[in-house]
Short mmCIF file of C-alpha atoms in Angstrom, two decimals:
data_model
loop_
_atom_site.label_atom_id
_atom_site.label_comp_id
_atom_site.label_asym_id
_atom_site.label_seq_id
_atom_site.Cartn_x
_atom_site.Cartn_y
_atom_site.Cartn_z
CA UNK D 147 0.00 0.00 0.00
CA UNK D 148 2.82 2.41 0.73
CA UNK D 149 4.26 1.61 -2.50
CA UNK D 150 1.12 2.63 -4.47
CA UNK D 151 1.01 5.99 -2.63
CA UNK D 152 4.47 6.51 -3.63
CA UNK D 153 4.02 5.65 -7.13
CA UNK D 154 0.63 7.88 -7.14
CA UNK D 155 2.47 10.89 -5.80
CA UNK D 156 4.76 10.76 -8.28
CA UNK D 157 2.42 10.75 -10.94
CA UNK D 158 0.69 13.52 -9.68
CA UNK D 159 3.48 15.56 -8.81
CA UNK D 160 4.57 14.55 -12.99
CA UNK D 161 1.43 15.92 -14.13
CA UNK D 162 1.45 19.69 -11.92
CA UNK D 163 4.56 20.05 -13.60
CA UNK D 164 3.33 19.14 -16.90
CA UNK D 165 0.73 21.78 -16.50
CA UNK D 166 3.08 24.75 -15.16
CA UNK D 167 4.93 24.23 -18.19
CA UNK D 168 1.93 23.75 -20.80
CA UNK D 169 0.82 27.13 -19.04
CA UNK D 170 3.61 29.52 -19.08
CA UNK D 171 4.41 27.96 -22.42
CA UNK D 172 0.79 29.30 -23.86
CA UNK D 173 0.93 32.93 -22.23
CA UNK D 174 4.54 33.37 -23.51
CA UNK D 175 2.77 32.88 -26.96
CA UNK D 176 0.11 34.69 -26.25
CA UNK D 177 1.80 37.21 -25.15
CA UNK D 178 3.98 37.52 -28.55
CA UNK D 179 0.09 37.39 -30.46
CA UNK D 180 -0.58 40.48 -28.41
CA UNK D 181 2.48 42.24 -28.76
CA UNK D 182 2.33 41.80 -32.86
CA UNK D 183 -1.59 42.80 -32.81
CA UNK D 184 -0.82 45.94 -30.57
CA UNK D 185 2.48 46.45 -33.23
CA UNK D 186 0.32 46.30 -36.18
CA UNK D 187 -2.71 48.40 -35.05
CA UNK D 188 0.31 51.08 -34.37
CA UNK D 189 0.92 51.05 -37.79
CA UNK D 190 -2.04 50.73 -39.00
CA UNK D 191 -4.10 54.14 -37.06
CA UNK D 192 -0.86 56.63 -37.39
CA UNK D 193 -0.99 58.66 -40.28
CA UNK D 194 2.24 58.29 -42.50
CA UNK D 195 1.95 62.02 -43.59
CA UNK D 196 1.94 63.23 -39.56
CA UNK D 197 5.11 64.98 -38.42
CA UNK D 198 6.05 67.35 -35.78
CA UNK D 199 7.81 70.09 -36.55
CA UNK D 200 8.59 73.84 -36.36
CA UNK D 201 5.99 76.11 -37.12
CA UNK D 202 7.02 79.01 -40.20
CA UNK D 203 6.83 81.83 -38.78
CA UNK D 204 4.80 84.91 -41.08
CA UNK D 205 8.03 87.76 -41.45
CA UNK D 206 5.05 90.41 -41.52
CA UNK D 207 3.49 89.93 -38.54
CA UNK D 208 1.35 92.34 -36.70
CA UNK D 209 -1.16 93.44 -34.13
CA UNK D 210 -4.13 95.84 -35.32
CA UNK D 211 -1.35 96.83 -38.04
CA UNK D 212 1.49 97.95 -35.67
CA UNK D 213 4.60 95.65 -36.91
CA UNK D 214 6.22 93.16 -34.76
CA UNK D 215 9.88 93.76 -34.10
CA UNK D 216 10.82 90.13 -35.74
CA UNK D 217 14.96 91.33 -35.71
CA UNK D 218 14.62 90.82 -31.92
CA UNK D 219 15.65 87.42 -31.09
CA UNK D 220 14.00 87.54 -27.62
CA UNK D 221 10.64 88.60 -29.35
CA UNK D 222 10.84 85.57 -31.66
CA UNK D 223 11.20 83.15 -28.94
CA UNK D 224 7.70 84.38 -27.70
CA UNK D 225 6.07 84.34 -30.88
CA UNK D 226 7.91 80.83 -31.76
CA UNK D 227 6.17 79.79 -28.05
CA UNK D 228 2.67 80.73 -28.58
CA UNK D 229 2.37 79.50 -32.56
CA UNK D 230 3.54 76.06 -31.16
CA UNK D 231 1.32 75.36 -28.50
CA UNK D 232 -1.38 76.95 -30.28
CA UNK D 233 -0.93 74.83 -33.13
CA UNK D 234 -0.26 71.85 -31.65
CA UNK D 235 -3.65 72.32 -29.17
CA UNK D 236 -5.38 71.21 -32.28
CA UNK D 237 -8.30 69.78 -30.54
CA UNK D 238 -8.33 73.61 -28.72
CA UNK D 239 -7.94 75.18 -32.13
CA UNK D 240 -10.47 73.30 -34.14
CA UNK D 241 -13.30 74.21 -31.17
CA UNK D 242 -12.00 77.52 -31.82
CA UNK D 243 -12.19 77.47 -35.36
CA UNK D 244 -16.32 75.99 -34.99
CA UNK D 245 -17.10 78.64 -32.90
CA UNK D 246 -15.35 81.36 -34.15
CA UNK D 247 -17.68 80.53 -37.59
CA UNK D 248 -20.87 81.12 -35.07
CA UNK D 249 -19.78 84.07 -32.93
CA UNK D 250 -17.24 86.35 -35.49
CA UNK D 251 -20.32 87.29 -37.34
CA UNK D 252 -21.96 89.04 -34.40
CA UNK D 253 -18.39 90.52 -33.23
CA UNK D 254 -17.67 92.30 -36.24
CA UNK D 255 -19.66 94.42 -37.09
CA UNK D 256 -19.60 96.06 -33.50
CA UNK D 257 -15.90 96.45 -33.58
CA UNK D 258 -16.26 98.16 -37.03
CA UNK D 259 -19.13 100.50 -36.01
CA UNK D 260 -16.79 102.01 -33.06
CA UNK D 261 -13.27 102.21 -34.72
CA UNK D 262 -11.71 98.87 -33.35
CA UNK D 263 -9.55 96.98 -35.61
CA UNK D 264 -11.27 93.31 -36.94
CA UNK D 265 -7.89 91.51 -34.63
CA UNK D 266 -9.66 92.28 -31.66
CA UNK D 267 -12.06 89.83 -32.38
CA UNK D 268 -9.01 87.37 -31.31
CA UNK D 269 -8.82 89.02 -27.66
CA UNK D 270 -11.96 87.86 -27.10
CA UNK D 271 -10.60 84.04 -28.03
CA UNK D 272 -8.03 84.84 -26.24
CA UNK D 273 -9.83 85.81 -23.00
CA UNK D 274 -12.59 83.14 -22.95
CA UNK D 275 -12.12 80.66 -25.88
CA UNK D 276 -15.82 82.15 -26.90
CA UNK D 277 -17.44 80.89 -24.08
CA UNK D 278 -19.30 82.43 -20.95
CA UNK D 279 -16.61 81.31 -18.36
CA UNK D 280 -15.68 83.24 -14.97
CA UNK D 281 -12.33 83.69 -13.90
CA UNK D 282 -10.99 82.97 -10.16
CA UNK D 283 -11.34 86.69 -10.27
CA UNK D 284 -14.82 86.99 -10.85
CA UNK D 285 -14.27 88.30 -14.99
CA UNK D 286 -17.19 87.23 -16.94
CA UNK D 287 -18.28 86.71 -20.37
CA UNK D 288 -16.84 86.37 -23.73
CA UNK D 289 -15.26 89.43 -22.88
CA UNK D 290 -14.37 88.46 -19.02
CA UNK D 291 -15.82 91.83 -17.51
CA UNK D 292 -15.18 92.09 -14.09
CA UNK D 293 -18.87 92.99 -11.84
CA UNK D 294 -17.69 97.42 -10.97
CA UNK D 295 -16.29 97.63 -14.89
CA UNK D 296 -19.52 96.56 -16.01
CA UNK D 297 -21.50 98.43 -14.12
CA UNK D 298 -19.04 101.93 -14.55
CA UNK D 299 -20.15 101.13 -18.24
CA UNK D 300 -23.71 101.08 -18.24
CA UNK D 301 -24.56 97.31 -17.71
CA UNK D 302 -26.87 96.11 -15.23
CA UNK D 303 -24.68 93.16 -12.79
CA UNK D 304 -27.16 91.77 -10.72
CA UNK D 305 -27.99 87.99 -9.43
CA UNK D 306 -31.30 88.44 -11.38
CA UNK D 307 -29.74 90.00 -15.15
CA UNK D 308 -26.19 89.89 -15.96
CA UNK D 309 -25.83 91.65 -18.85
CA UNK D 310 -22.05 90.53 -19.31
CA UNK D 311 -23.14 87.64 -20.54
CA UNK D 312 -24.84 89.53 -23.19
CA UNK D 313 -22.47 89.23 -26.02
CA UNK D 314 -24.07 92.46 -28.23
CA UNK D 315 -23.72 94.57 -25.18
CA UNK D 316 -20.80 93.28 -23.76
CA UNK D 317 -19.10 93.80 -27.04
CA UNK D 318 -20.12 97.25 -26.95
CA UNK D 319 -18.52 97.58 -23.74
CA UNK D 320 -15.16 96.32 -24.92
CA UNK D 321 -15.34 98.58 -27.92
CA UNK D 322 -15.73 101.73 -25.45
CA UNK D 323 -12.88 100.21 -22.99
CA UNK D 324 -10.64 99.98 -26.00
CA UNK D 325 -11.00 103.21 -27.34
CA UNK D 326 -10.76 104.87 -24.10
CA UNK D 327 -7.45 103.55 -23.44
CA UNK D 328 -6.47 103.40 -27.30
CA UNK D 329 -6.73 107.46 -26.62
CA UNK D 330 -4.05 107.23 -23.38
CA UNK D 331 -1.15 104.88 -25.21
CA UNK D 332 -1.68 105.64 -28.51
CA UNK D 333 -0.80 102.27 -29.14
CA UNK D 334 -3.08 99.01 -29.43
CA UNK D 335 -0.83 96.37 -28.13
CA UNK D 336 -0.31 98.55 -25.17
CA UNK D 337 -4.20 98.86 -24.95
CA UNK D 338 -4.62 94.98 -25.28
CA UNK D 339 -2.35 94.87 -22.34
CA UNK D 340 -3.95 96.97 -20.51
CA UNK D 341 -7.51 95.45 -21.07
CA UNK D 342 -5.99 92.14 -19.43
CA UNK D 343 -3.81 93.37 -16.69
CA UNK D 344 -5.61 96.96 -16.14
CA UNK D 345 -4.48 100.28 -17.14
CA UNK D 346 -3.04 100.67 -13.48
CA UNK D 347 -0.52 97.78 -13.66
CA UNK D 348 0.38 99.02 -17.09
CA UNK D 349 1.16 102.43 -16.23
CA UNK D 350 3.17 101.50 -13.07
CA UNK D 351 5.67 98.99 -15.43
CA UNK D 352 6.51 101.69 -17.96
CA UNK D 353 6.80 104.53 -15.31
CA UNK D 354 9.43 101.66 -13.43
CA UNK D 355 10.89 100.30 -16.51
CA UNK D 356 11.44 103.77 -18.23
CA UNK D 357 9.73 102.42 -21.95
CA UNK D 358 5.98 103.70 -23.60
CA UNK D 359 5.91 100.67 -25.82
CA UNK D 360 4.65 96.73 -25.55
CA UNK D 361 6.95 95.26 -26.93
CA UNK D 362 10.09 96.49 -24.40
CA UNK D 363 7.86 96.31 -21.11
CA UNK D 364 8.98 93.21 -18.55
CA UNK D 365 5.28 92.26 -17.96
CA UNK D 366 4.02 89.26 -15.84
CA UNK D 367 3.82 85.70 -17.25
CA UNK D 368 0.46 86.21 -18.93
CA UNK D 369 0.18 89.46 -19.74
CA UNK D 370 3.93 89.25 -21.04
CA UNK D 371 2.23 86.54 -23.25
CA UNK D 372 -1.19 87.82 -24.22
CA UNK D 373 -0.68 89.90 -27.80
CA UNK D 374 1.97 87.28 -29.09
CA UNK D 375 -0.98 84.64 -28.23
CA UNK D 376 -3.71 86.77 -30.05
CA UNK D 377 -1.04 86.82 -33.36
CA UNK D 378 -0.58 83.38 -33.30
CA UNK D 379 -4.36 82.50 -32.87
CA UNK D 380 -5.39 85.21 -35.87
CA UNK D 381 -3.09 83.81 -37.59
CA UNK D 382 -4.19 80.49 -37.34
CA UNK D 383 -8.17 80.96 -37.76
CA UNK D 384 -7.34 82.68 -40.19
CA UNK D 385 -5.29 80.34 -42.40
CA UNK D 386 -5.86 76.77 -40.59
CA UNK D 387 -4.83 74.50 -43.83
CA UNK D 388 -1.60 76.21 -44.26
CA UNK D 389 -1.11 74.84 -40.35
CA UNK D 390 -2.65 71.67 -40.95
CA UNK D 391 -6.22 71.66 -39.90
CA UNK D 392 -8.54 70.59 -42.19
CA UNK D 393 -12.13 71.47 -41.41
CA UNK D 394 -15.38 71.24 -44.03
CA UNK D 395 -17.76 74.68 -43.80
CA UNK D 396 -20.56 71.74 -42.63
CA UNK D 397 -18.44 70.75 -39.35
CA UNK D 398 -18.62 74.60 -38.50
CA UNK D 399 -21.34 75.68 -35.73
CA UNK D 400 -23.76 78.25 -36.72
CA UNK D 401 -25.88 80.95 -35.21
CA UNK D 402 -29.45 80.00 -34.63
CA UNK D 403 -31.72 82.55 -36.55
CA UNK D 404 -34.13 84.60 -33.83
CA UNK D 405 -36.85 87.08 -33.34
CA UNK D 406 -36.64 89.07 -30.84
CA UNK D 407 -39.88 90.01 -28.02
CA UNK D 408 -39.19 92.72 -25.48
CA UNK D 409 -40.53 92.33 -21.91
CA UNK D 410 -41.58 95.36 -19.83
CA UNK D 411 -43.13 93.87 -16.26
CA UNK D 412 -42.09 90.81 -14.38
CA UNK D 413 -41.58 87.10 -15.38
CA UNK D 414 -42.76 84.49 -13.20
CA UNK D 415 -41.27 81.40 -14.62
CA UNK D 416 -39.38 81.41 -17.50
CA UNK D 417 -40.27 77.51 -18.12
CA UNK D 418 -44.03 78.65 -18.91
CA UNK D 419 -42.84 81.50 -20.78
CA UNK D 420 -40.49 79.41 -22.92
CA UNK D 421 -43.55 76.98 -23.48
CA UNK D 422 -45.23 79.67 -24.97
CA UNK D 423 -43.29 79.99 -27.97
CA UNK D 424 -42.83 76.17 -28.22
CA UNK D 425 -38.91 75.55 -26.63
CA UNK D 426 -37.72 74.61 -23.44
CA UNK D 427 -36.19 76.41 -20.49
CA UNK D 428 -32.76 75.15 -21.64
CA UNK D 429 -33.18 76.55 -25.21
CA UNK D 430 -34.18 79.77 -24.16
CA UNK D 431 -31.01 80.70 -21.59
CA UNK D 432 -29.06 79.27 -24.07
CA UNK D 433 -30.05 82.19 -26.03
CA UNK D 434 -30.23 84.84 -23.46
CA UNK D 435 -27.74 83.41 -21.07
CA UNK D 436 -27.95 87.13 -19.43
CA UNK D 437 -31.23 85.92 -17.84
CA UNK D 438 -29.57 84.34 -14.73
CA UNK D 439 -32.82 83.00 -12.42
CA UNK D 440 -35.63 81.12 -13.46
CA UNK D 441 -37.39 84.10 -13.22
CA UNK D 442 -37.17 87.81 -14.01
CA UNK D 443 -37.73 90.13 -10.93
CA UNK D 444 -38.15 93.44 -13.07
CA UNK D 445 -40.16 95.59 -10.80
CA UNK D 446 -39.19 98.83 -11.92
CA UNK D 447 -40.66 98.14 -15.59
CA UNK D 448 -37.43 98.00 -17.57
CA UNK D 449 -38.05 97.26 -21.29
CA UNK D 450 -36.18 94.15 -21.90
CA UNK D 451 -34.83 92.43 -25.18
CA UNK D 452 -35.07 88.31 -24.83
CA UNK D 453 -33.89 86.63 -27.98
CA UNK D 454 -36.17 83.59 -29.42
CA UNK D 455 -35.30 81.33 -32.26
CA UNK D 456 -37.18 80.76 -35.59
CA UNK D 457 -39.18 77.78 -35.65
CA UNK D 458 -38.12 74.32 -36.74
CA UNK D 459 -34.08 74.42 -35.17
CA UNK D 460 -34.30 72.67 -31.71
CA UNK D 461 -36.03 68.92 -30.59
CA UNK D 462 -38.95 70.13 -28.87
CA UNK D 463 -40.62 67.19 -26.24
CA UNK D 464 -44.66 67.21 -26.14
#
């Protein structure tokens, strides 16, 4: 008996090992099958024509026509900074490009009815990426007002309206900004500065740095960045293929057509008052994102503008 469960033992132990070496045998192939598949899917998805490289950079560039000093080598290592990681943000700079196709259209014309040159339509990509974002600061809007510069300029800031997220009237705004300090410098880099670090930190630099001109000022990190970034952006909306993005005009977002109704007494929900012209709550702040509550408060009779769009554009639920 002691003899068979020796012999039986033996067998068994014959067989584990067997298995262990079966086993690892199989993964180790397995694991070359895997290997080659993740290999050839490699070279399969990237594209043979996709290289990284330096960008070109334009030898006429300039802000609101006011030439670059490209002969300065410590200029062209901030311009050679932004056009590279603007470029190379290309998921960034194709969401730019969509939305710049939707919003531009309403931008323009304002800047060209007060005097400001068509490249400040950039700041504004520059300062929000066209979107209604608030800084840690409290800056708001497309145009990242801050709540007293609003107000100084004629907007009503309240919890109820916020008229900074108003892009017509926030845009206006901008326009009177601009020219206001345009008037001081003389100079519109040094008023693009100035509308993203104040007119008060700008002044202080040149009075301690002893130069009246952007380009020469020792700034902070972003201001020090900010008109080189608006160059490289315009530059890039404005000629995407040459930087490698191709986009088709039907990928582009577009403005939904609207009528307009004005409002001169109180609002008690703006859910029933969507309802009546057949969209939702969500559709209508999406076009007057201005109205902040679900309600409008308006007891002093103000006549107010809300924006509602043409028939037929939006999913509406029964």
């Amino acid at each position: 008996m002691k003899i068979i469960k020796n012999i039986l033992m033996l067998m068994g132990v014959v067989f584990l090992a067997g298995t262990l070496i079966f086993a690892v045998q199989a993964t180790g192939s397995g694991a070359e099958n895997d290997t080659k598949i993740v290999t050839d899917s490699l070279q399969k998805n990237v594209a043979k024509e996709y290289r990284i490289s330096s960008i070109d950079i334009p030898q006429d560039l300039n802000f609101a026509g006011e030439k670059v000093p490209q002969a300065d080598p410590e200029i062209m290592e901030r311009v050679d900074r932004e056009f590279l990681v603007n470029t190379y943000w290309q998921s960034n700079a194709l969401l730019l490009m969509k939305r710049a196709n939707k919003y531009f259209p309403i931008i323009e014309p304002i800047l060209a009815k007060n005097g400001i040159p068509d490249d400040f339509k950039y700041l504004a990509v520059a300062e929000s990426g066209l979107t209604n974002v608030v800084s840690p600061a409290g800056a708001t809007g497309f145009w990242q007002i801050m709540r007293a510069t609003g107000r100084e300029y004629g907007l009503e800031v309240n919890s109820n309206v916020d008229e900074r997220y108003h892009l017509e009237k926030s845009t206006e705004v901008a326009c009177e900004y601009l020219n206001r300090w345009k008037d001081k410098y003389g100079s519109w880099a040094l008023t693009a500065a100035a509308y993203n670090a104040g007119p008060g930190a700008i002044n202080k630099y040149m009075g301690i740095q002893q130069v009246d001109n952007y380009w020469d000022l020792l700034l902070g990190s972003e201001t020090g960045r900010y008109v080189f970034r608006i160059m490289a952006i315009k530059e890039i909306l404005a000629n995407p293929e040459k930087y490698g993005f191709h986009i088709e005009k039907e990928d582009m977002y577009v403005d939904v057509p609207t009528f307009t109704v004005e409002i001169d007494k109180p609002v008690a929900d703006f859910a029933d008052f969507a309802q009546e012209y057949e969209i939702n709550y969500k559709i209508l702040k999406r076009h007057n994102p201005w109205l902040r509550e679900p309600h409008l408060n308006n007891n002093s009779g103000k006549k107010y503008t809300v924006a509602i769009p043409n028939k037929g554009y939006y999913r509406t639920s029964k």
